[in-house]
XYZ file of C-alpha atoms in Angstrom:
658
model
C 8.677 8.054 -10.298
C 5.226 9.297 -10.629
C 2.580 9.051 -7.880
C 0.647 6.334 -9.651
C 3.667 4.151 -10.054
C 4.792 4.807 -6.546
C 1.330 3.771 -5.180
C 1.464 0.623 -7.222
C 4.983 -0.152 -5.979
C 3.881 0.292 -2.488
C 0.771 -1.853 -2.936
C 2.938 -4.685 -4.354
C 5.364 -4.314 -1.458
C 2.456 -4.487 1.051
C 1.064 -7.658 -0.661
C 4.623 -9.310 -0.297
C 4.760 -8.222 3.343
C 1.247 -9.680 3.900
C 2.102 -13.021 2.454
C 5.401 -13.322 4.506
C 3.794 -12.249 7.836
C 0.774 -14.530 7.371
C 3.215 -17.495 7.030
C 5.022 -16.407 10.205
C 2.273 -15.207 12.419
C -1.050 -16.748 11.652
C -2.361 -19.386 13.861
C -1.333 -22.932 12.783
C -4.847 -24.618 13.028
C -5.103 -28.057 11.440
C -7.767 -28.600 8.889
C -10.990 -29.652 10.339
C -10.033 -28.679 13.842
C -12.123 -26.554 16.156
C -11.336 -23.802 18.508
C -11.671 -26.029 21.508
C -9.736 -29.010 20.111
C -6.414 -29.761 21.844
C -3.394 -28.267 20.129
C -1.058 -30.637 18.231
C 1.169 -32.613 20.562
C 4.663 -31.115 21.089
C 7.281 -31.547 23.674
C 6.986 -28.965 26.398
C 9.382 -26.041 26.080
C 12.157 -25.940 28.769
C 12.051 -23.472 31.537
C 15.024 -21.629 30.188
C 12.912 -20.544 27.142
C 10.493 -18.655 29.264
C 13.243 -17.180 31.402
C 14.938 -15.555 28.431
C 14.827 -11.771 28.491
C 12.978 -9.998 25.672
C 15.246 -8.799 22.885
C 14.662 -5.078 23.846
C 12.459 -3.102 26.153
C 11.809 0.650 26.035
C 12.977 0.793 22.364
C 13.065 4.164 20.844
C 14.032 5.298 17.384
C 16.401 8.285 16.815
C 14.820 11.412 15.203
C 16.498 10.642 11.822
C 15.314 6.912 12.011
C 18.922 5.458 11.797
C 19.526 4.113 15.344
C 17.677 2.365 18.128
C 18.173 2.949 21.823
C 16.653 0.760 24.546
C 17.313 -1.880 27.273
C 18.690 -4.761 25.282
C 19.175 -8.348 26.523
C 22.911 -9.017 26.767
C 24.434 -12.084 28.381
C 21.516 -12.637 30.555
C 21.051 -9.082 31.775
C 19.773 -5.799 30.386
C 22.090 -3.125 29.182
C 21.434 0.390 27.888
C 22.256 0.005 24.241
C 22.503 2.214 21.080
C 22.840 0.467 17.757
C 22.340 1.326 14.110
C 19.160 -0.085 12.370
C 21.192 -1.282 9.456
C 24.920 -1.722 8.550
C 27.886 -2.426 10.668
C 26.977 -2.880 14.428
C 30.502 -3.384 15.616
C 30.449 0.114 17.030
C 27.195 -0.233 19.024
C 27.319 1.207 22.466
C 26.448 -0.737 25.578
C 26.619 0.245 29.240
C 25.241 -1.115 32.395
C 22.311 0.272 34.338
C 23.853 1.873 37.454
C 23.732 -0.578 40.404
C 20.633 -0.445 42.578
C 18.705 1.708 40.173
C 15.984 1.035 37.669
C 15.454 2.686 34.285
C 12.232 4.534 34.125
C 12.496 5.713 30.444
C 14.754 6.417 27.529
C 14.479 9.216 25.009
C 16.531 10.960 22.292
C 17.821 14.518 22.324
C 18.678 15.109 18.759
C 20.395 12.290 16.774
C 23.551 12.132 18.970
C 22.434 11.896 22.594
C 20.050 9.660 24.415
C 18.602 10.741 27.887
C 17.954 8.111 30.513
C 15.809 8.513 33.587
C 16.728 6.292 36.549
C 15.410 5.998 40.088
C 16.447 4.202 43.212
C 15.806 3.758 46.949
C 18.405 5.657 48.951
C 18.807 6.016 52.708
C 17.744 9.503 53.684
C 17.293 10.755 57.205
C 16.818 7.238 58.639
C 14.417 5.840 55.965
C 14.422 4.935 52.270
C 13.407 7.518 49.810
C 12.886 7.262 46.130
C 15.511 9.327 44.260
C 15.516 10.163 40.557
C 18.312 11.208 38.309
C 19.335 11.698 34.701
C 22.207 10.502 32.549
C 23.064 11.115 28.880
C 25.073 9.128 26.431
C 26.726 10.558 23.328
C 26.082 8.203 20.454
C 29.176 9.171 18.535
C 31.765 9.271 21.346
C 30.251 6.880 23.936
C 30.745 9.660 26.655
C 28.406 9.257 29.658
C 27.390 12.431 31.460
C 25.687 12.232 34.887
C 23.223 15.095 34.960
C 22.165 16.800 38.238
C 23.729 14.013 40.249
C 25.310 16.709 42.421
C 21.844 17.977 43.319
C 20.933 17.864 47.015
C 17.318 17.095 46.187
C 15.167 14.004 45.926
C 13.855 14.348 42.426
C 16.093 15.823 39.646
C 14.770 14.015 36.560
C 11.603 15.732 35.513
C 12.201 16.603 31.863
C 9.516 19.003 30.680
C 10.884 19.797 27.263
C 13.459 18.690 24.694
C 14.474 20.307 21.496
C 14.133 18.686 18.056
C 16.339 21.042 15.931
C 19.784 19.538 16.987
C 20.296 21.679 20.084
C 21.342 19.873 23.219
C 19.672 21.863 25.853
C 16.560 20.596 27.605
C 14.315 21.920 30.320
C 14.255 19.832 33.518
C 12.669 20.535 36.902
C 14.805 19.446 39.818
C 15.097 19.915 43.567
C 18.325 21.038 45.372
C 17.373 20.165 48.973
C 15.377 17.577 50.944
C 14.320 20.049 53.660
C 11.073 21.907 53.193
C 12.404 25.047 54.931
C 15.144 25.464 52.418
C 14.550 27.441 49.152
C 16.032 24.615 47.020
C 13.312 22.154 48.245
C 10.798 23.484 45.625
C 12.117 22.533 42.205
C 13.485 25.157 39.865
C 13.417 24.783 36.111
C 16.893 24.495 34.549
C 18.023 24.804 30.970
C 20.383 21.852 31.084
C 22.960 20.908 28.423
C 22.878 17.077 28.039
C 26.316 17.129 26.370
C 28.267 18.755 29.277
C 25.962 18.995 32.225
C 26.016 22.828 32.401
C 22.770 24.452 33.629
C 21.170 27.675 34.240
C 17.847 28.589 36.169
C 15.131 29.715 33.936
C 12.230 29.581 36.470
C 12.873 29.806 40.186
C 11.225 27.454 42.496
C 8.032 28.614 44.185
C 6.530 27.435 47.556
C 4.267 24.414 47.066
C 5.005 24.182 43.350
C 6.400 20.718 42.580
C 5.404 20.218 38.878
C 6.119 22.302 35.898
C 5.084 22.121 32.253
C 6.193 23.691 28.985
C 4.817 23.983 25.473
C 6.339 22.467 22.244
C 8.524 25.603 21.829
C 10.191 25.180 25.194
C 8.390 28.012 27.060
C 7.308 27.325 30.679
C 3.539 27.567 30.552
C 2.234 26.057 33.738
C 2.937 25.075 37.337
C 1.148 22.818 39.749
C 1.103 23.606 43.384
C 0.163 21.218 46.102
C -0.156 21.385 49.904
C -0.094 18.035 51.578
C -1.617 19.399 54.772
C -4.844 20.340 53.026
C -4.415 17.941 50.054
C -5.493 20.887 47.815
C -3.853 21.684 44.530
C -3.770 24.651 42.145
C -3.020 25.089 38.472
C -1.002 28.088 37.613
C -1.010 29.121 33.889
C 1.028 31.412 31.760
C -1.035 32.804 28.834
C 0.267 32.915 25.329
C 0.917 36.669 25.463
C 1.707 37.037 29.106
C 4.732 36.518 31.441
C 2.729 36.105 34.522
C 1.676 32.743 36.014
C -1.841 33.037 37.558
C -4.047 30.424 39.148
C -6.793 29.161 36.947
C -8.024 26.037 38.708
C -8.064 24.514 42.113
C -8.964 21.026 43.311
C -9.427 19.041 46.614
C -7.554 15.996 45.601
C -8.609 14.226 48.761
C -12.210 14.518 47.640
C -11.306 13.140 44.198
C -11.610 16.547 42.524
C -9.404 16.873 39.367
C -7.348 19.810 38.171
C -7.789 20.659 34.469
C -4.085 19.926 33.541
C -3.221 20.321 29.888
C -0.902 17.693 28.341
C -0.656 19.707 25.083
C -0.738 23.436 24.413
C -2.332 24.467 21.076
C 0.363 26.608 19.302
C -0.549 30.289 19.075
C -3.498 30.138 21.483
C -4.522 29.853 25.133
C -6.141 26.426 24.443
C -4.960 23.113 25.617
C -5.861 19.362 25.400
C -6.849 17.667 28.681
C -7.638 14.154 29.820
C -10.787 14.100 31.844
C -14.011 12.094 32.440
C -16.780 13.176 29.980
C -20.462 12.336 29.647
C -19.602 8.869 28.668
C -18.284 8.188 32.164
C -14.750 7.428 31.110
C -11.578 9.404 30.238
C -11.585 11.286 26.974
C -9.565 14.028 25.331
C -11.077 17.557 25.302
C -9.965 20.955 24.082
C -10.236 23.620 26.806
C -9.813 27.354 26.834
C -7.230 27.467 29.629
C -7.912 31.189 30.306
C -11.582 30.528 31.123
C -11.752 26.828 31.852
C -14.472 26.333 29.310
C -14.575 23.107 27.307
C -14.456 23.963 23.609
C -14.888 20.566 21.880
C -14.442 16.920 22.304
C -11.382 15.493 20.615
C -12.062 11.822 21.519
C -14.235 9.869 23.928
C -15.679 6.972 22.035
C -13.553 4.625 24.166
C -11.764 5.105 27.513
C -8.371 6.589 26.873
C -5.353 4.790 28.410
C -2.640 7.154 27.014
C -2.017 9.775 24.431
C 0.442 9.690 21.518
C 2.120 12.991 20.699
C 4.372 13.771 17.804
C 7.996 13.214 18.534
C 8.411 17.052 18.814
C 5.267 17.295 20.931
C 3.795 19.691 18.294
C 0.576 17.817 17.652
C -1.591 14.932 18.974
C -1.245 12.068 16.727
C -3.439 9.514 18.322
C -4.705 7.818 21.592
C -4.271 4.356 23.020
C -7.688 3.139 24.196
C -8.988 0.196 26.301
C -10.780 -1.205 23.317
C -9.978 -4.743 22.694
C -10.755 -4.609 18.932
C -9.068 -1.360 18.082
C -6.604 -0.195 20.894
C -5.158 2.580 18.737
C -7.050 5.597 17.290
C -5.047 7.800 15.009
C -6.011 11.317 14.188
C -3.074 11.551 11.754
C -4.436 10.273 8.446
C -1.119 8.863 7.285
C -0.482 6.928 10.509
C -3.943 5.553 10.382
C -3.315 4.305 6.919
C -0.038 2.738 8.063
C -1.766 0.995 11.059
C -4.421 -0.382 8.719
C -1.930 -1.609 6.077
C 0.132 -3.363 8.792
C -2.882 -4.840 10.449
C -4.112 -6.122 7.082
C -0.689 -7.687 6.519
C -1.072 -9.645 9.773
C -4.701 -9.700 10.666
C -4.364 -12.214 13.544
C -1.810 -10.084 15.440
C -1.654 -7.025 17.569
C 0.280 -4.376 15.719
C 1.872 -1.621 17.661
C 3.963 1.190 16.444
C 6.474 1.494 19.205
C 8.465 4.523 18.027
C 8.880 6.744 15.001
C 11.321 9.158 13.490
C 10.775 12.869 13.575
C 9.210 12.935 10.056
C 7.275 9.776 10.847
C 8.724 8.053 7.816
C 10.618 5.363 9.846
C 9.108 3.150 12.497
C 9.657 0.369 15.024
C 6.736 -1.985 14.848
C 6.017 -4.957 16.987
C 3.721 -7.837 15.928
C 2.546 -9.813 18.781
C -0.061 -12.375 19.911
C -1.116 -13.565 23.330
C 0.456 -16.936 22.555
C 3.878 -15.633 21.172
C 6.453 -13.124 22.490
C 6.252 -11.287 19.061
C 8.493 -9.947 16.342
C 10.207 -6.648 15.974
C 10.385 -5.026 12.550
C 11.767 -1.819 11.046
C 9.086 -0.154 8.736
C 9.950 2.343 5.949
C 6.514 3.356 4.470
C 8.073 5.261 1.576
C 9.373 2.023 -0.087
C 7.130 -0.394 1.672
C 10.106 -2.067 3.190
C 9.376 -4.059 6.389
C 12.556 -5.497 7.713
C 12.606 -8.042 10.556
C 14.943 -6.982 13.241
C 14.444 -9.797 15.832
C 12.238 -12.210 17.525
C 11.440 -10.798 20.964
C 12.284 -14.185 22.383
C 14.621 -16.216 20.075
C 14.316 -19.413 22.169
C 10.523 -19.487 21.469
C 10.769 -17.932 18.000
C 7.520 -18.123 16.072
C 6.091 -21.127 18.017
C 2.434 -20.720 19.025
C 1.908 -21.414 22.680
C -1.265 -21.652 24.842
C -4.401 -19.773 23.579
C -5.921 -17.086 25.628
C -9.344 -15.357 25.555
C -11.447 -12.914 27.441
C -14.145 -14.385 29.744
C -16.905 -12.725 31.776
C -18.373 -13.866 34.970
C -20.623 -12.415 37.709
C -19.220 -11.726 41.224
C -21.460 -12.880 44.080
C -23.059 -9.407 44.337
C -23.820 -9.362 40.575
C -20.994 -7.228 39.413
C -19.727 -8.179 35.979
C -16.037 -9.115 36.032
C -13.799 -9.724 33.041
C -10.721 -11.842 32.996
C -8.239 -13.485 30.650
C -8.307 -17.324 30.495
C -5.426 -19.204 29.182
C -5.824 -22.978 28.500
C -2.940 -25.388 28.305
C -2.293 -26.800 24.809
C -2.579 -30.501 24.133
C -5.120 -31.039 26.989
C -8.869 -31.540 26.976
C -10.473 -28.248 28.339
C -12.204 -29.815 31.394
C -11.264 -30.532 35.052
C -7.867 -29.000 34.718
C -5.294 -28.127 37.357
C -5.985 -24.386 37.913
C -4.048 -21.331 38.681
C -5.744 -17.949 39.460
C -3.372 -15.008 39.054
C -4.632 -11.569 40.332
C -2.631 -8.600 38.837
C -0.492 -6.035 40.704
C -1.329 -2.465 41.327
C -4.207 -2.855 42.305
C -4.879 0.156 39.875
C -4.037 -1.893 36.706
C -5.604 -4.576 34.545
C -4.581 -7.518 32.573
C -5.112 -7.723 28.867
C -4.961 -10.262 25.991
C -1.227 -9.991 25.525
C 1.744 -12.181 25.887
C 2.641 -12.919 29.488
C 5.664 -15.141 30.111
C 4.453 -16.298 33.546
C 1.140 -17.273 32.232
C 2.460 -19.056 29.262
C 5.053 -20.934 31.384
C 2.350 -22.184 33.726
C 0.108 -23.216 30.805
C 3.027 -25.040 29.209
C 3.335 -26.990 32.464
C -0.243 -28.085 32.111
C -2.290 -25.468 34.053
C -5.207 -23.368 33.010
C -4.646 -19.801 34.203
C -7.260 -17.194 34.970
C -6.232 -13.526 35.376
C -9.233 -11.733 36.874
C -9.752 -7.984 36.561
C -11.327 -7.565 40.038
C -13.290 -4.439 41.020
C -10.995 -1.531 41.500
C -9.001 -2.393 38.357
C -8.459 0.339 35.760
C -9.715 0.177 32.205
C -13.472 -0.389 32.908
C -14.446 3.172 33.825
C -14.621 5.311 36.989
C -17.540 3.498 38.545
C -15.775 0.081 38.348
C -12.548 1.494 39.762
C -14.423 3.220 42.623
C -16.189 0.088 43.478
C -12.895 -1.129 44.963
C -13.024 1.605 47.558
C -13.460 0.111 51.037
C -13.244 -3.403 49.522
C -9.547 -4.248 49.615
C -9.311 -7.783 51.108
C -13.145 -8.007 50.997
C -15.098 -7.774 47.728
C -11.884 -7.342 45.762
C -10.656 -10.656 47.000
C -14.080 -12.287 46.541
C -13.962 -11.339 42.935
C -10.862 -13.458 42.530
C -12.410 -16.332 44.408
C -15.600 -15.946 42.318
C -13.563 -16.359 39.122
C -12.353 -19.731 40.337
C -15.983 -20.733 41.287
C -17.039 -19.661 37.743
C -14.250 -21.883 36.159
C -15.440 -24.792 38.399
C -19.001 -24.377 37.413
C -17.992 -24.236 33.709
C -16.133 -27.544 34.260
C -12.744 -25.930 33.360
C -11.132 -26.137 36.810
C -10.729 -29.024 39.179
C -11.816 -27.671 42.489
C -9.317 -29.889 44.276
C -6.351 -28.606 42.261
C -6.487 -24.739 42.493
C -3.589 -22.545 43.597
C -3.404 -18.696 43.750
C -0.290 -16.988 42.343
C 0.563 -13.298 42.180
C 3.189 -10.546 42.282
C 3.239 -7.222 44.134
C -0.412 -6.444 44.968
C -1.169 -9.847 43.470
C 1.430 -11.358 45.785
C -0.665 -9.696 48.617
C -3.870 -11.189 47.161
C -2.239 -14.685 47.012
C -1.224 -14.476 50.731
C -4.574 -13.034 51.832
C -6.542 -15.421 49.634
C -5.331 -18.473 51.734
C -5.949 -16.570 54.985
C -9.444 -15.331 54.075
C -10.447 -18.678 52.395
C -8.172 -21.241 54.139
C -10.027 -24.255 52.703
C -10.305 -23.018 49.131
C -6.787 -23.197 47.709
C -4.291 -25.968 47.550
C -1.322 -23.646 47.729
C -0.164 -20.060 47.152
C 2.800 -18.320 45.674
C 3.577 -14.585 46.444
C 6.256 -12.850 44.366
C 7.525 -9.602 45.784
C 4.211 -9.356 47.689
C 2.928 -7.058 50.389
C 2.304 -8.886 53.748
C 1.848 -5.787 55.956
C -0.425 -3.343 54.274
C -0.126 -0.661 57.002
C 3.690 -0.671 56.557
C 3.389 -0.339 52.728
C 0.825 2.392 52.919
C 2.837 4.377 55.333
C 6.075 4.080 53.315
C 5.996 6.275 50.233
C 9.737 6.790 49.951
C 9.719 10.404 51.126
C 7.255 11.472 48.461
C 5.705 14.935 48.915
C 2.144 13.735 48.487
C 2.264 11.198 51.396
C -0.925 12.407 52.966
C -2.786 12.180 49.677
C -1.466 8.780 48.874
C -2.180 7.498 52.230
C -5.723 8.861 51.981
C -6.209 7.070 48.635
C -5.161 3.781 50.284
C -7.284 4.422 53.367
C -10.281 4.581 51.146
C -9.527 1.083 50.006
C -9.801 -0.248 53.677
C -10.866 0.922 57.072
C -8.624 -1.654 58.780
C -5.103 -2.339 57.324
C -4.186 -4.613 60.080
C -7.392 -6.589 59.635
C -6.538 -7.421 56.151
C -2.712 -7.896 56.366
C -1.593 -11.557 55.833
C 1.211 -11.194 58.329
C -1.338 -10.792 61.039
C -3.520 -13.722 59.857
C -1.065 -16.496 59.605
C -3.011 -18.531 62.288
C -5.803 -18.895 59.698
C -3.575 -20.251 57.000
C -3.699 -24.090 56.266
C -2.010 -24.374 52.925
C 1.607 -24.254 51.814
C 2.892 -20.860 50.800
C 5.981 -20.003 48.589
C 7.520 -16.551 49.025
C 9.851 -15.227 46.323
C 11.392 -11.740 46.671
C 14.319 -9.945 45.086
C 16.669 -8.294 47.484
C 17.155 -5.321 45.079
C 13.394 -4.572 44.734
C 12.877 -0.854 45.061
C 9.118 -0.964 44.704
C 8.129 -3.434 47.530
C 10.508 -3.862 50.492
C 12.186 -7.273 50.688
C 11.380 -7.112 54.364
C 7.704 -7.689 53.499
C 8.377 -11.321 52.545
C 10.990 -11.872 55.081
C 8.579 -10.858 57.903
C 5.890 -13.132 56.446
C 8.346 -16.008 56.297
C 9.276 -15.424 59.914
C 5.645 -15.274 61.132
C 4.666 -18.440 59.225
C 7.697 -20.322 60.458
C 7.003 -19.256 64.085
C 3.446 -20.421 63.697
C 4.605 -23.877 62.333
C 3.020 -23.201 58.966
C 4.272 -24.762 55.669
C 6.324 -21.997 53.990
C 9.281 -21.680 51.687
C 11.209 -18.508 51.019
C 13.368 -17.990 47.922
C 15.268 -14.694 48.431
C 16.965 -13.733 45.184
C 20.046 -11.598 45.949
C 20.298 -9.629 42.715
C 16.661 -9.521 41.593
C 14.719 -6.231 41.247
C 10.929 -5.918 41.249
C 10.648 -6.924 37.597
C 13.288 -9.700 37.489
C 15.298 -8.013 34.693
C 18.105 -10.531 34.841
C 17.743 -13.846 33.109
C 19.369 -15.750 35.994
C 16.803 -14.343 38.294
C 13.873 -15.197 36.132
C 15.209 -18.643 35.877
C 15.430 -18.843 39.735
C 11.799 -17.619 39.872
C 10.334 -19.957 37.366
C 12.176 -23.027 38.660
C 11.059 -22.271 42.217
C 7.427 -21.954 41.034
C 7.750 -25.232 39.029
C 9.183 -27.171 41.876
C 6.656 -25.860 44.411
C 3.623 -26.502 42.233
C 4.884 -30.044 41.319
C 5.084 -30.705 45.058
C 1.814 -29.226 46.152
C -0.400 -29.085 43.050
C 0.984 -31.318 40.295
C -0.538 -30.925 36.910
C -0.461 -34.634 36.134
C-alpha cells in the first residue's frame, strides 16, 4: 500500500477511535447545565467498588510488544503476572510477591525474561534494615530465579544496564557485606545472567563508592562516592576513550550542593545529559561536557521536569514528564509527539499517558484517565491505527463519572500562594458542605488532578475534599520547596489549616463539620493538626502515620546516608519532640482514628501503636484499626475494604455528611 493510502487509512482509523472514545470518556453533562450545577442523582456506589484493586500497576510491554508484565489484581490481591496482549491467555504466568516484601519495579530483559526488584525490612544487628534483591521469571518456562539472594549485603538490586539484543546478562551493583570494614561492603559491579544466576565481577568495589552507572552499550562510565561523616560526595567519570575513573565533580550535600550526575551518556562522546536547576529556577535537562563540566546547551527547561523518558534501550532521550497541568508530556521524538497528539485529539477531555512501548516504539500501552474515573487501558498499534481496549482499571466503577475535581489557589496567612485540588461531591449544592482536608504524604511530594480512590470514596459519601500542596511540596520550584525548611509542624501545618479557612470563606465548607485525614506524612499532619489547633477540627484519621518524628528521623533502615538524611530532616524542624503528636496528646480534644498495616515496611506499625497507647492512657477518644496483612499501600483488596469501612464508620459517627 502506498504512503498516501496508508496515511488515509490511519486517518480514518483515528476518526473511528475518536468517536468511540468520546462516547466512553467525555463528561456526561446534561444540556443546559452549568459547571457548578449538581450532578444527576444516582445511588451512591458501594464501598466495595472503591476498594477494588486496579486492573494492573507497573505495567510494562515486552520489547517485541506481544506480552505485558505487571502487578495484576488477582482474587483480591496483587500477583506478578505475564500475559499475552492477544490470543490465548490460558498460559499466562502468575506468582505471588514474596511475603513481607514490596515490588519496587518490573522490567523486561529481552522477550523471554522479566526482572523484578523487591525490598523488605529485615532484622539486622538488632534493628530493621531495608534490604533489596532481584528475581527473574522466564516467560516461556515459568522458572523463577532468585538473583543475588545469597549475597551478604544489604543492597543487591541496583541494575545499571540491561541488553536489548536478546542476551540475558545484565550489569548490577551489589554489596556482599553489611560491615564497613569488610571489602564486600562497597558494592561491586557484576555481569549477572538472569536465566541462571551466574555472575562475574566486572568492576571491583571501591571505598566510599556506593553508586555506579553505565552507558547504553553496557560500559561502566561513572561512580559516585559518598562519605557520611563529611556528607561530601564525588563523581568519578570514565571518558569515552579512557579506562581510568577520575574525579570530575565534588559537592557538599549537607549544604545542598549538587553533583553533576548524568542520566544519559551521548554515544561516541564525553557529553552527558543532566537534570539540574537552570536560570528559570526549576529543574531542566542540560547537555554537559563531562570532561570539563561545561554546560553546552539547554535541552529543555520551559517547565519543571519531574522525570525523563529514555528509549527502551536507553540509546536516546525521547521526552520528559513535566509539572505542567496542561501538557505534562513533552516529546523530543517527532513520531511519539504525533502519537500523543492523535490520542489526545481522540479523547480531548482525558489525560493520555503512554505507559510503556515496544523496542521499535510501534506498540504501546496507553492509559486514558480522568480525575473522576479510574481510567481505561488500551493497546495501541500506530501502524494500523488499531486501539484495542484491554481493560477498565476498575471494572466495578467502569466508565461512570464520579465527583468533579479542580485546582484551586489560596493565600496562606503569610501571603504565600498555595495550590490544592478540590473535589466536590456530586448531587449536592456546592455550599456549606461537610469537609475533609487531606494533606499528602512525603512531605516531598504533591497532589495532582488525577484519580484518587480515597478522595472519590469520601466525595461519594457526601464530603468536599481539599488536598493542599503546602509549602515544602515538590513541583512548584526550589524556592517553594525550601520554604518548608524549619516549618514542619509550623507554617507547613498552617498552610493546611489556611486551606480550610479559605473553603469556609468561599462558602464551600461548613466550619462545624471539618475533619482532617491523611496517610504517612499526611497521617502525621492529621494527628498534629488536632494537637496544634485542638478546637479547629471535629475529628482526625491517621493512616500509617508518624506520631514520633524523632524516631522516624533516626530510623533509616541501615542506609549509608543516615547522617545526610537526618540532616535534611533536621532542617525541617529544630525540635522534633516539640512537633511530635505522641508528646502532645494532652492538647487533643477531638476523636482520632488510627489505621496501620502490620506489614508496613515504610512507617513502623509501632508509630500508631504508641500513639494509641498514649491517647488511651490520657483518656482521649481514640480508635485503632491494626490491619494484620496490610502493607504501606494497602495492596490487598480485603485490606482496602477494611480501611474504607473504618473511615466510613468513624466519619458517620463523628462527622456525618447528612
